[in-house]
Amino acid sequence: MGGRVRARWAVAALGCTGLLCAVLGAVMIGTLPAITRQQVYKNVRIDPSSLSFGMWKEIPVPFYLSIYFFDVINPKEILQGKKPEVQERGPYVYREFRHKSNITFNDNDTVSFLEYRSFQFQPDRSRGSESDYIVMPNILVLGASVMMENKPMALKLLMTLAFSTLGERAFMNRTVGDIMWGYEDPLVHVINKYFPSMFPVKGKFGLFAGLNNSDSGLFTVFTGVKDFSRVHLVDKWNGLSKVNFWHSDQCNMINGTSGQMWAPFMTPESSLEFYSPEACRSMKLIYQEEGMFEGIPIFRFKAPNTLFASGTDYPPNEGFCPCLRSGIQNISTCRFNAPLFLSHPHFYNADPVLAEAVLGLHPNETEHSLFLDIHPLTGIPMNCSVKLQLSLYIKSIKGIGQTAQIEPVVLPLLWFEEEKCYLFWSSSKKGSQDKEAMQAYSESLMTSAPKGTVLQEARL
């Protein structure tokens, strides 16, 4: 009799235990995602106590800037009206160092900062040295000539005389180091002497001279501490809520983030927006596909076909015009009215006429497309490749002898690729392989960090 009672009690106890486990299981299923979201919210916001704050403040992962120059093969023939021919040279690779300074937390849930950059040449990663010579259009001569096209003939003849006196020619043969970081040019000194407010360069002239040991402007972004829905979004740039470079309110808007981190919990319906001071505009990338990068799930976002489309092909871009062709953006209004254009390398995804007008160009998606791979749960970039090309519009200008018989053409100067990824891991995983390290860091953003955890660089 006693045995039967004990058996019933055992069955009842087991039943209660099973029911309790089922209830707890249901509760855990419902609460685990909430716990995960809470930890992600805590770890990716801009706050000194967040796990990602050190990464946001001073990115220890190497940035590499690869420069490819278009060496002009036939400058004499171009002056005679022949089609330009170029040869791609490079890459010339630079290690880019970035750190944030003047970090100020404001009362409206924003933080302001300056991000400084410096560059260091990497001979072992480069195909060539900074002492290599490259034949390129003389931007000062050919750019100024196009800008003078509608000026009085007397002024253009005077410019021809000035160019001749100073020994300025349509094309120049200079070293990579000079083109990048600057060279002394007598024309710059003359302009600054007689027209001091006309030209912003006061010393050496170089395509990247203003970028080395400089900042990209004062960014003010939302921290996400009080309102997480706005985390990392730009509030102002240099005190402005919108720029005034373009011809429509939509094109002048400062949208998205500063281009380093995005809001977490992305879906295929998400897009990536960021403001680029170098391009003087906001850019939006669209979802392409999901995949894996070193064992980490990612969403790939790519540049849409409309990114540099003309206003005729894509009406929202009308504010960026006047447009010569679809697939290139006229950036003269934010580059001192010089006839400069931004595009994908080799005029990829642009009007075919552009690539056909220059011999030596071979646009293709694999080598020249722009994309970012983002960890969708945290909004952190895992694998990124930003590729852009800078070109100069040149043509014969009546009255300016140095332009001779140049046929109108958008001539590529260079293209660059910036590769950057933010990959870290916990010191508890020290000695792990890269794949395990990346997995550990992404997991740490979704859980409470163990006491004494130290974030370290994950070598790519």
C-alpha positions as a Python dict, from the first residue, in 0.01 Angstrom:
ca = {
    (1, 'M'): (0, 0, 0),
    (2, 'G'): (282, 239, 102),
    (3, 'G'): (466, 152, -219),
    (4, 'R'): (167, 249, -434),
    (5, 'V'): (134, 582, -255),
    (6, 'R'): (503, 654, -305),
    (7, 'A'): (469, 561, -675),
    (8, 'R'): (177, 799, -719),
    (9, 'W'): (376, 1076, -549),
    (10, 'A'): (673, 1002, -777),
    (11, 'V'): (455, 1016, -1086),
    (12, 'A'): (296, 1339, -965),
    (13, 'A'): (639, 1488, -889),
    (14, 'L'): (770, 1391, -1231),
    (15, 'G'): (462, 1538, -1392),
    (16, 'C'): (502, 1865, -1206),
    (17, 'T'): (871, 1873, -1292),
    (18, 'G'): (794, 1815, -1660),
    (19, 'L'): (526, 2083, -1656),
    (20, 'L'): (763, 2324, -1483),
    (21, 'C'): (1036, 2252, -1741),
    (22, 'A'): (788, 2307, -2023),
    (23, 'V'): (676, 2639, -1874),
    (24, 'L'): (1036, 2749, -1815),
    (25, 'G'): (1126, 2643, -2166),
    (26, 'A'): (843, 2848, -2312),
    (27, 'V'): (946, 3145, -2100),
    (28, 'M'): (1311, 3112, -2210),
    (29, 'I'): (1213, 3085, -2575),
    (30, 'G'): (1024, 3409, -2539),
    (31, 'T'): (1284, 3593, -2330),
    (32, 'L'): (1614, 3488, -2495),
    (33, 'P'): (1563, 3710, -2804),
    (34, 'A'): (1472, 3998, -2573),
    (35, 'I'): (1786, 3937, -2368),
    (36, 'T'): (1994, 3925, -2685),
    (37, 'R'): (1843, 4250, -2814),
    (38, 'Q'): (1902, 4416, -2480),
    (39, 'Q'): (2270, 4320, -2484),
    (40, 'V'): (2315, 4435, -2845),
    (41, 'Y'): (2149, 4767, -2761),
    (42, 'K'): (2384, 4806, -2467),
    (43, 'N'): (2699, 4708, -2654),
    (44, 'V'): (2670, 4898, -2984),
    (45, 'R'): (2549, 5238, -2864),
    (46, 'I'): (2803, 5520, -2838),
    (47, 'D'): (2871, 5518, -2469),
    (48, 'P'): (3200, 5480, -2277),
    (49, 'S'): (3054, 5176, -2102),
    (50, 'S'): (2959, 4994, -2423),
    (51, 'L'): (3166, 4706, -2555),
    (52, 'S'): (3219, 4870, -2895),
    (53, 'F'): (3311, 5220, -2769),
    (54, 'G'): (3687, 5159, -2786),
    (55, 'M'): (3652, 5038, -3145),
    (56, 'W'): (3443, 5342, -3235),
    (57, 'K'): (3689, 5583, -3074),
    (58, 'E'): (4012, 5452, -3222),
    (59, 'I'): (3987, 5179, -3483),
    (60, 'P'): (4285, 4946, -3436),
    (61, 'V'): (4212, 4732, -3741),
    (62, 'P'): (4433, 4826, -4038),
    (63, 'F'): (4277, 5039, -4313),
    (64, 'Y'): (4448, 5012, -4650),
    (65, 'L'): (4404, 5268, -4925),
    (66, 'S'): (4505, 5134, -5268),
    (67, 'I'): (4561, 5388, -5546),
    (68, 'Y'): (4559, 5300, -5917),
    (69, 'F'): (4680, 5570, -6158),
    (70, 'F'): (4592, 5602, -6525),
    (71, 'D'): (4924, 5663, -6700),
    (72, 'V'): (4862, 5852, -7027),
    (73, 'I'): (5040, 5673, -7311),
    (74, 'N'): (4988, 5923, -7594),
    (75, 'P'): (4980, 6285, -7467),
    (76, 'K'): (5110, 6431, -7796),
    (77, 'E'): (4844, 6251, -7998),
    (78, 'I'): (4570, 6372, -7763),
    (79, 'L'): (4676, 6731, -7834),
    (80, 'Q'): (4629, 6649, -8204),
    (81, 'G'): (4271, 6535, -8148),
    (82, 'K'): (4335, 6160, -8115),
    (83, 'K'): (4163, 5926, -7870),
    (84, 'P'): (4341, 5904, -7531),
    (85, 'E'): (4510, 5579, -7434),
    (86, 'V'): (4588, 5496, -7072),
    (87, 'Q'): (4759, 5218, -6880),
    (88, 'E'): (4657, 5135, -6525),
    (89, 'R'): (4948, 5153, -6279),
    (90, 'G'): (4948, 5025, -5924),
    (91, 'P'): (4829, 4955, -5671),
    (92, 'Y'): (5021, 5202, -5456),
    (93, 'V'): (4908, 5104, -5108),
    (94, 'Y'): (4893, 5320, -4796),
    (95, 'R'): (4818, 5219, -4439),
    (96, 'E'): (4555, 5458, -4309),
    (97, 'F'): (4546, 5548, -3941),
    (98, 'R'): (4231, 5695, -3789),
    (99, 'H'): (4146, 5822, -3445),
    (100, 'K'): (3871, 6041, -3304),
    (101, 'S'): (3948, 6354, -3108),
    (102, 'N'): (3756, 6638, -2943),
    (103, 'I'): (3487, 6388, -2839),
    (104, 'T'): (3207, 6585, -2672),
    (105, 'F'): (2883, 6433, -2543),
    (106, 'N'): (2594, 6676, -2581),
    (107, 'D'): (2267, 6707, -2388),
    (108, 'N'): (2048, 6606, -2684),
    (109, 'D'): (2167, 6243, -2703),
    (110, 'T'): (2442, 6327, -2954),
    (111, 'V'): (2819, 6321, -2953),
    (112, 'S'): (3048, 6547, -3158),
    (113, 'F'): (3395, 6451, -3276),
    (114, 'L'): (3673, 6508, -3525),
    (115, 'E'): (3831, 6206, -3691),
    (116, 'Y'): (4192, 6251, -3794),
    (117, 'R'): (4363, 6053, -4069),
    (118, 'S'): (4722, 5993, -4165),
    (119, 'F'): (4876, 5773, -4435),
    (120, 'Q'): (5191, 5562, -4450),
    (121, 'F'): (5319, 5407, -4772),
    (122, 'Q'): (5339, 5025, -4772),
    (123, 'P'): (5611, 4912, -5019),
    (124, 'D'): (5553, 4541, -4951),
    (125, 'R'): (5187, 4568, -5052),
    (126, 'S'): (5246, 4797, -5351),
    (127, 'R'): (5329, 4731, -5712),
    (128, 'G'): (5574, 5015, -5757),
    (129, 'S'): (5722, 5294, -5545),
    (130, 'E'): (5635, 5657, -5476),
    (131, 'S'): (5928, 5755, -5700),
    (132, 'D'): (5757, 5606, -6009),
    (133, 'Y'): (5675, 5861, -6278),
    (134, 'I'): (5320, 5894, -6412),
    (135, 'V'): (5205, 6100, -6712),
    (136, 'M'): (4879, 6274, -6624),
    (137, 'P'): (4672, 6573, -6735),
    (138, 'N'): (4792, 6894, -6576),
    (139, 'I'): (4481, 6960, -6367),
    (140, 'L'): (4575, 7323, -6302),
    (141, 'V'): (4609, 7400, -6675),
    (142, 'L'): (4334, 7188, -6830),
    (143, 'G'): (4092, 7237, -6543),
    (144, 'A'): (4138, 7614, -6542),
    (145, 'S'): (4101, 7621, -6923),
    (146, 'V'): (3756, 7458, -6912),
    (147, 'M'): (3656, 7696, -6633),
    (148, 'M'): (3759, 7991, -6857),
    (149, 'E'): (3568, 7870, -7165),
    (150, 'N'): (3302, 8143, -7152),
    (151, 'K'): (3530, 8424, -7037),
    (152, 'P'): (3635, 8712, -7267),
    (153, 'M'): (3889, 8624, -7536),
    (154, 'A'): (4137, 8881, -7403),
    (155, 'L'): (4141, 8705, -7067),
    (156, 'K'): (4200, 8366, -7232),
    (157, 'L'): (4487, 8501, -7439),
    (158, 'L'): (4636, 8646, -7124),
    (159, 'M'): (4608, 8303, -6962),
    (160, 'T'): (4787, 8144, -7258),
    (161, 'L'): (5070, 8392, -7213),
    (162, 'A'): (5087, 8322, -6841),
    (163, 'F'): (5099, 7947, -6898),
    (164, 'S'): (5378, 7988, -7154),
    (165, 'T'): (5580, 8219, -6928),
    (166, 'L'): (5555, 7974, -6638),
    (167, 'G'): (5637, 7673, -6857),
    (168, 'E'): (5298, 7510, -6796),
    (169, 'R'): (5186, 7235, -7034),
    (170, 'A'): (4870, 7033, -7086),
    (171, 'F'): (5025, 6711, -6953),
    (172, 'M'): (5281, 6655, -6681),
    (173, 'N'): (5521, 6376, -6586),
    (174, 'R'): (5549, 6359, -6207),
    (175, 'T'): (5618, 6103, -5938),
    (176, 'V'): (5348, 5920, -5749),
    (177, 'G'): (5458, 6095, -5430),
    (178, 'D'): (5425, 6439, -5593),
    (179, 'I'): (5082, 6365, -5739),
    (180, 'M'): (4958, 6229, -5408),
    (181, 'W'): (5104, 6467, -5151),
    (182, 'G'): (5191, 6777, -5348),
    (183, 'Y'): (5450, 6956, -5560),
    (184, 'E'): (5559, 7316, -5597),
    (185, 'D'): (5396, 7481, -5896),
    (186, 'P'): (5468, 7844, -5997),
    (187, 'L'): (5109, 7879, -6120),
    (188, 'V'): (4978, 7826, -5767),
    (189, 'H'): (5201, 8105, -5636),
    (190, 'V'): (5090, 8344, -5913),
    (191, 'I'): (4721, 8272, -5847),
    (192, 'N'): (4762, 8322, -5474),
    (193, 'K'): (4951, 8648, -5529),
    (194, 'Y'): (4707, 8815, -5768),
    (195, 'F'): (4383, 8628, -5687),
    (196, 'P'): (4420, 8530, -5319),
    (197, 'S'): (4058, 8418, -5271),
    (198, 'M'): (4029, 8222, -5595),
    (199, 'F'): (4224, 7907, -5506),
    (200, 'P'): (4220, 7726, -5169),
    (201, 'V'): (4568, 7571, -5204),
    (202, 'K'): (4838, 7794, -5059),
    (203, 'G'): (5143, 7568, -5078),
    (204, 'K'): (5201, 7245, -5263),
    (205, 'F'): (4934, 7113, -5498),
    (206, 'G'): (4849, 6740, -5477),
    (207, 'L'): (4537, 6529, -5515),
    (208, 'F'): (4556, 6396, -5157),
    (209, 'A'): (4756, 6681, -5001),
    (210, 'G'): (4459, 6800, -4799),
    (211, 'L'): (4379, 6456, -4658),
    (212, 'N'): (4702, 6360, -4483),
    (213, 'N'): (4715, 6456, -4114),
    (214, 'S'): (4374, 6616, -4141),
    (215, 'D'): (4017, 6561, -4026),
    (216, 'S'): (3700, 6504, -4230),
    (217, 'G'): (3497, 6773, -4059),
    (218, 'L'): (3307, 6795, -3732),
    (219, 'F'): (3050, 6516, -3712),
    (220, 'T'): (2767, 6519, -3460),
    (221, 'V'): (2588, 6183, -3440),
    (222, 'F'): (2323, 6030, -3218),
    (223, 'T'): (2454, 5802, -2944),
    (224, 'G'): (2144, 5582, -2910),
    (225, 'V'): (2158, 5600, -2530),
    (226, 'K'): (1820, 5773, -2492),
    (227, 'D'): (1666, 5687, -2830),
    (228, 'F'): (1816, 5377, -2984),
    (229, 'S'): (1618, 5415, -3307),
    (230, 'R'): (1859, 5696, -3407),
    (231, 'V'): (2188, 5533, -3304),
    (232, 'H'): (2485, 5639, -3524),
    (233, 'L'): (2269, 5866, -3745),
    (234, 'V'): (2432, 6198, -3835),
    (235, 'D'): (2264, 6499, -3676),
    (236, 'K'): (2500, 6761, -3820),
    (237, 'W'): (2824, 6789, -4016),
    (238, 'N'): (3029, 7103, -3954),
    (239, 'G'): (2722, 7241, -3780),
    (240, 'L'): (2502, 7190, -4086),
    (241, 'S'): (2185, 6981, -4114),
    (242, 'K'): (2223, 6991, -4493),
    (243, 'V'): (2489, 7104, -4739),
    (244, 'N'): (2449, 7363, -5015),
    (245, 'F'): (2661, 7211, -5293),
    (246, 'W'): (2372, 7085, -5503),
    (247, 'H'): (2059, 7213, -5674),
    (248, 'S'): (1783, 7038, -5478),
    (249, 'D'): (1693, 6990, -5113),
    (250, 'Q'): (1693, 6613, -5158),
    (251, 'C'): (2049, 6603, -5292),
    (252, 'N'): (2170, 6839, -5018),
    (253, 'M'): (2033, 6625, -4735),
    (254, 'I'): (2276, 6468, -4487),
    (255, 'N'): (2137, 6117, -4445),
    (256, 'G'): (2246, 5802, -4267),
    (257, 'T'): (2555, 5751, -4053),
    (258, 'S'): (2916, 5870, -4078),
    (259, 'G'): (2996, 5545, -4261),
    (260, 'Q'): (3150, 5335, -3983),
    (261, 'M'): (2864, 5162, -3802),
    (262, 'W'): (2492, 5123, -3857),
    (263, 'A'): (2188, 5034, -3648),
    (264, 'P'): (2160, 4662, -3557),
    (265, 'F'): (1885, 4409, -3639),
    (266, 'M'): (1893, 4456, -4015),
    (267, 'T'): (1657, 4283, -4257),
    (268, 'P'): (1668, 4240, -4636),
    (269, 'E'): (1444, 4549, -4649),
    (270, 'S'): (1716, 4758, -4482),
    (271, 'S'): (1946, 4992, -4672),
    (272, 'L'): (2281, 5149, -4583),
    (273, 'E'): (2301, 5526, -4593),
    (274, 'F'): (2602, 5738, -4503),
    (275, 'Y'): (2734, 6087, -4559),
    (276, 'S'): (3070, 6115, -4737),
    (277, 'P'): (3253, 6449, -4694),
    (278, 'E'): (3490, 6353, -4979),
    (279, 'A'): (3197, 6303, -5219),
    (280, 'C'): (3011, 6600, -5066),
    (281, 'R'): (2691, 6395, -5056),
    (282, 'S'): (2497, 6116, -4891),
    (283, 'M'): (2502, 5771, -5050),
    (284, 'K'): (2263, 5480, -5018),
    (285, 'L'): (2356, 5114, -5072),
    (286, 'I'): (2091, 4848, -5123),
    (287, 'Y'): (2061, 4489, -5003),
    (288, 'Q'): (2199, 4233, -5250),
    (289, 'E'): (2224, 3898, -5072),
    (290, 'E'): (2301, 3721, -4747),
    (291, 'G'): (2608, 3509, -4700),
    (292, 'M'): (2892, 3415, -4467),
    (293, 'F'): (3227, 3583, -4406),
    (294, 'E'): (3476, 3376, -4206),
    (295, 'G'): (3191, 3194, -4035),
    (296, 'I'): (2995, 3512, -3956),
    (297, 'P'): (2652, 3567, -4118),
    (298, 'I'): (2649, 3887, -4325),
    (299, 'F'): (2423, 4091, -4548),
    (300, 'R'): (2592, 4233, -4857),
    (301, 'F'): (2487, 4583, -4957),
    (302, 'K'): (2596, 4719, -5295),
    (303, 'A'): (2583, 5048, -5481),
    (304, 'P'): (2263, 5064, -5689),
    (305, 'N'): (2274, 5131, -6061),
    (306, 'T'): (2125, 5473, -5989),
    (307, 'L'): (2403, 5595, -5757),
    (308, 'F'): (2572, 5808, -6025),
    (309, 'A'): (2290, 5801, -6281),
    (310, 'S'): (2201, 6124, -6461),
    (311, 'G'): (1886, 6317, -6377),
    (312, 'T'): (1737, 6203, -6707),
    (313, 'D'): (1776, 5835, -6618),
    (314, 'Y'): (1694, 5884, -6248),
    (315, 'P'): (1503, 6207, -6170),
    (316, 'P'): (1600, 6224, -5797),
    (317, 'N'): (1960, 6284, -5914),
    (318, 'E'): (1865, 6593, -6112),
    (319, 'G'): (1997, 6808, -5829),
    (320, 'F'): (2350, 6676, -5892),
    (321, 'C'): (2345, 6796, -6253),
    (322, 'P'): (2452, 6939, -6496),
    (323, 'C'): (2531, 6584, -6607),
    (324, 'L'): (2751, 6503, -6905),
    (325, 'R'): (2664, 6133, -6913),
    (326, 'S'): (2489, 5883, -6691),
    (327, 'G'): (2719, 5702, -6450),
    (328, 'I'): (2945, 5996, -6358),
    (329, 'Q'): (2874, 6267, -6104),
    (330, 'N'): (2980, 6625, -6159),
    (331, 'I'): (3149, 6734, -5832),
    (332, 'S'): (3269, 7073, -5957),
    (333, 'T'): (3036, 7262, -5722),
    (334, 'C'): (3217, 7120, -5419),
    (335, 'R'): (3564, 7119, -5577),
    (336, 'F'): (3619, 7491, -5655),
    (337, 'N'): (3432, 7460, -5989),
    (338, 'A'): (3705, 7241, -6138),
    (339, 'P'): (3556, 7001, -6400),
    (340, 'L'): (3601, 6688, -6186),
    (341, 'F'): (3379, 6380, -6193),
    (342, 'L'): (3321, 6090, -5957),
    (343, 'S'): (3228, 5740, -6074),
    (344, 'H'): (3296, 5372, -6036),
    (345, 'P'): (3643, 5263, -6163),
    (346, 'H'): (3686, 5229, -6539),
    (347, 'F'): (3338, 5384, -6577),
    (348, 'Y'): (3178, 5061, -6459),
    (349, 'N'): (2798, 5084, -6463),
    (350, 'A'): (2813, 5409, -6665),
    (351, 'D'): (2716, 5506, -7017),
    (352, 'P'): (2935, 5281, -7241),
    (353, 'V'): (3034, 5588, -7444),
    (354, 'L'): (3260, 5699, -7158),
    (355, 'A'): (3477, 5384, -7155),
    (356, 'E'): (3477, 5363, -7534),
    (357, 'A'): (3622, 5714, -7557),
    (358, 'V'): (3943, 5611, -7375),
    (359, 'L'): (4161, 5318, -7482),
    (360, 'G'): (4279, 5091, -7200),
    (361, 'L'): (3964, 5082, -6987),
    (362, 'H'): (3804, 4748, -6898),
    (363, 'P'): (3507, 4790, -6662),
    (364, 'N'): (3379, 4478, -6484),
    (365, 'E'): (3172, 4408, -6174),
    (366, 'T'): (3421, 4181, -5997),
    (367, 'E'): (3703, 4436, -5988),
    (368, 'H'): (3515, 4765, -5986),
    (369, 'S'): (3189, 4734, -5789),
    (370, 'L'): (3132, 4891, -5447),
    (371, 'F'): (2994, 4684, -5157),
    (372, 'L'): (2983, 4647, -4779),
    (373, 'D'): (2926, 4322, -4587),
    (374, 'I'): (2745, 4394, -4260),
    (375, 'H'): (2679, 4170, -3960),
    (376, 'P'): (2300, 4217, -3959),
    (377, 'L'): (2249, 4159, -3587),
    (378, 'T'): (2496, 4427, -3474),
    (379, 'G'): (2525, 4661, -3777),
    (380, 'I'): (2905, 4634, -3779),
    (381, 'P'): (3098, 4609, -4111),
    (382, 'M'): (3282, 4279, -4154),
    (383, 'N'): (3416, 4304, -4508),
    (384, 'C'): (3412, 4622, -4711),
    (385, 'S'): (3539, 4746, -5042),
    (386, 'V'): (3477, 5107, -5139),
    (387, 'K'): (3600, 5181, -5492),
    (388, 'L'): (3568, 5519, -5663),
    (389, 'Q'): (3730, 5695, -5958),
    (390, 'L'): (3824, 6060, -6010),
    (391, 'S'): (3823, 6197, -6365),
    (392, 'L'): (3885, 6531, -6536),
    (393, 'Y'): (3684, 6673, -6823),
    (394, 'I'): (3920, 6816, -7084),
    (395, 'K'): (3868, 6980, -7422),
    (396, 'S'): (4013, 7233, -7664),
    (397, 'I'): (3934, 7590, -7556),
    (398, 'K'): (3956, 7857, -7823),
    (399, 'G'): (4207, 8120, -7719),
    (400, 'I'): (4406, 7895, -7484),
    (401, 'G'): (4689, 7750, -7693),
    (402, 'Q'): (4792, 7482, -7442),
    (403, 'T'): (4466, 7293, -7508),
    (404, 'A'): (4552, 7261, -7880),
    (405, 'Q'): (4301, 7028, -8054),
    (406, 'I'): (4193, 6811, -7759),
    (407, 'E'): (3862, 6644, -7829),
    (408, 'P'): (3610, 6665, -7543),
    (409, 'V'): (3660, 6364, -7315),
    (410, 'V'): (3622, 6265, -6950),
    (411, 'L'): (3974, 6138, -6880),
    (412, 'P'): (4029, 5916, -6573),
    (413, 'L'): (4302, 6034, -6337),
    (414, 'L'): (4300, 5757, -6076),
    (415, 'W'): (4077, 5522, -5883),
    (416, 'F'): (4110, 5411, -5525),
    (417, 'E'): (3995, 5124, -5313),
    (418, 'E'): (3950, 5157, -4940),
    (419, 'E'): (3933, 4829, -4754),
    (420, 'K'): (3828, 4836, -4391),
    (421, 'C'): (3676, 4597, -4143),
    (422, 'Y'): (3613, 4618, -3772),
    (423, 'L'): (3696, 4276, -3630),
    (424, 'F'): (3789, 4220, -3267),
    (425, 'W'): (3790, 3946, -3015),
    (426, 'S'): (3797, 3887, -2641),
    (427, 'S'): (4126, 3823, -2463),
    (428, 'S'): (3971, 3499, -2341),
    (429, 'K'): (4006, 3378, -2702),
    (430, 'K'): (4370, 3478, -2735),
    (431, 'G'): (4551, 3245, -2969),
    (432, 'S'): (4239, 3154, -3167),
    (433, 'Q'): (4231, 3157, -3542),
    (434, 'D'): (4079, 3455, -3722),
    (435, 'K'): (3752, 3275, -3792),
    (436, 'E'): (3703, 3184, -3427),
    (437, 'A'): (3808, 3533, -3322),
    (438, 'M'): (3545, 3697, -3537),
    (439, 'Q'): (3279, 3460, -3412),
    (440, 'A'): (3380, 3532, -3053),
    (441, 'Y'): (3355, 3907, -3097),
    (442, 'S'): (3017, 3899, -3270),
    (443, 'E'): (2890, 3671, -2995),
    (444, 'S'): (3030, 3902, -2724),
    (445, 'L'): (2815, 4188, -2854),
    (446, 'M'): (2508, 3975, -2791),
    (447, 'T'): (2600, 3867, -2438),
    (448, 'S'): (2733, 4021, -2121),
    (449, 'A'): (3109, 4064, -2149),
    (450, 'P'): (3304, 3866, -1885),
    (451, 'K'): (3483, 4064, -1619),
    (452, 'G'): (3826, 4174, -1729),
    (453, 'T'): (3754, 4129, -2099),
    (454, 'V'): (3992, 4320, -2322),
    (455, 'L'): (3922, 4388, -2689),
    (456, 'Q'): (4211, 4324, -2920),
    (457, 'E'): (4276, 4358, -3290),
    (458, 'A'): (4179, 4073, -3520),
    (459, 'R'): (4431, 4049, -3799),
    (460, 'L'): (4270, 4021, -4142),
}
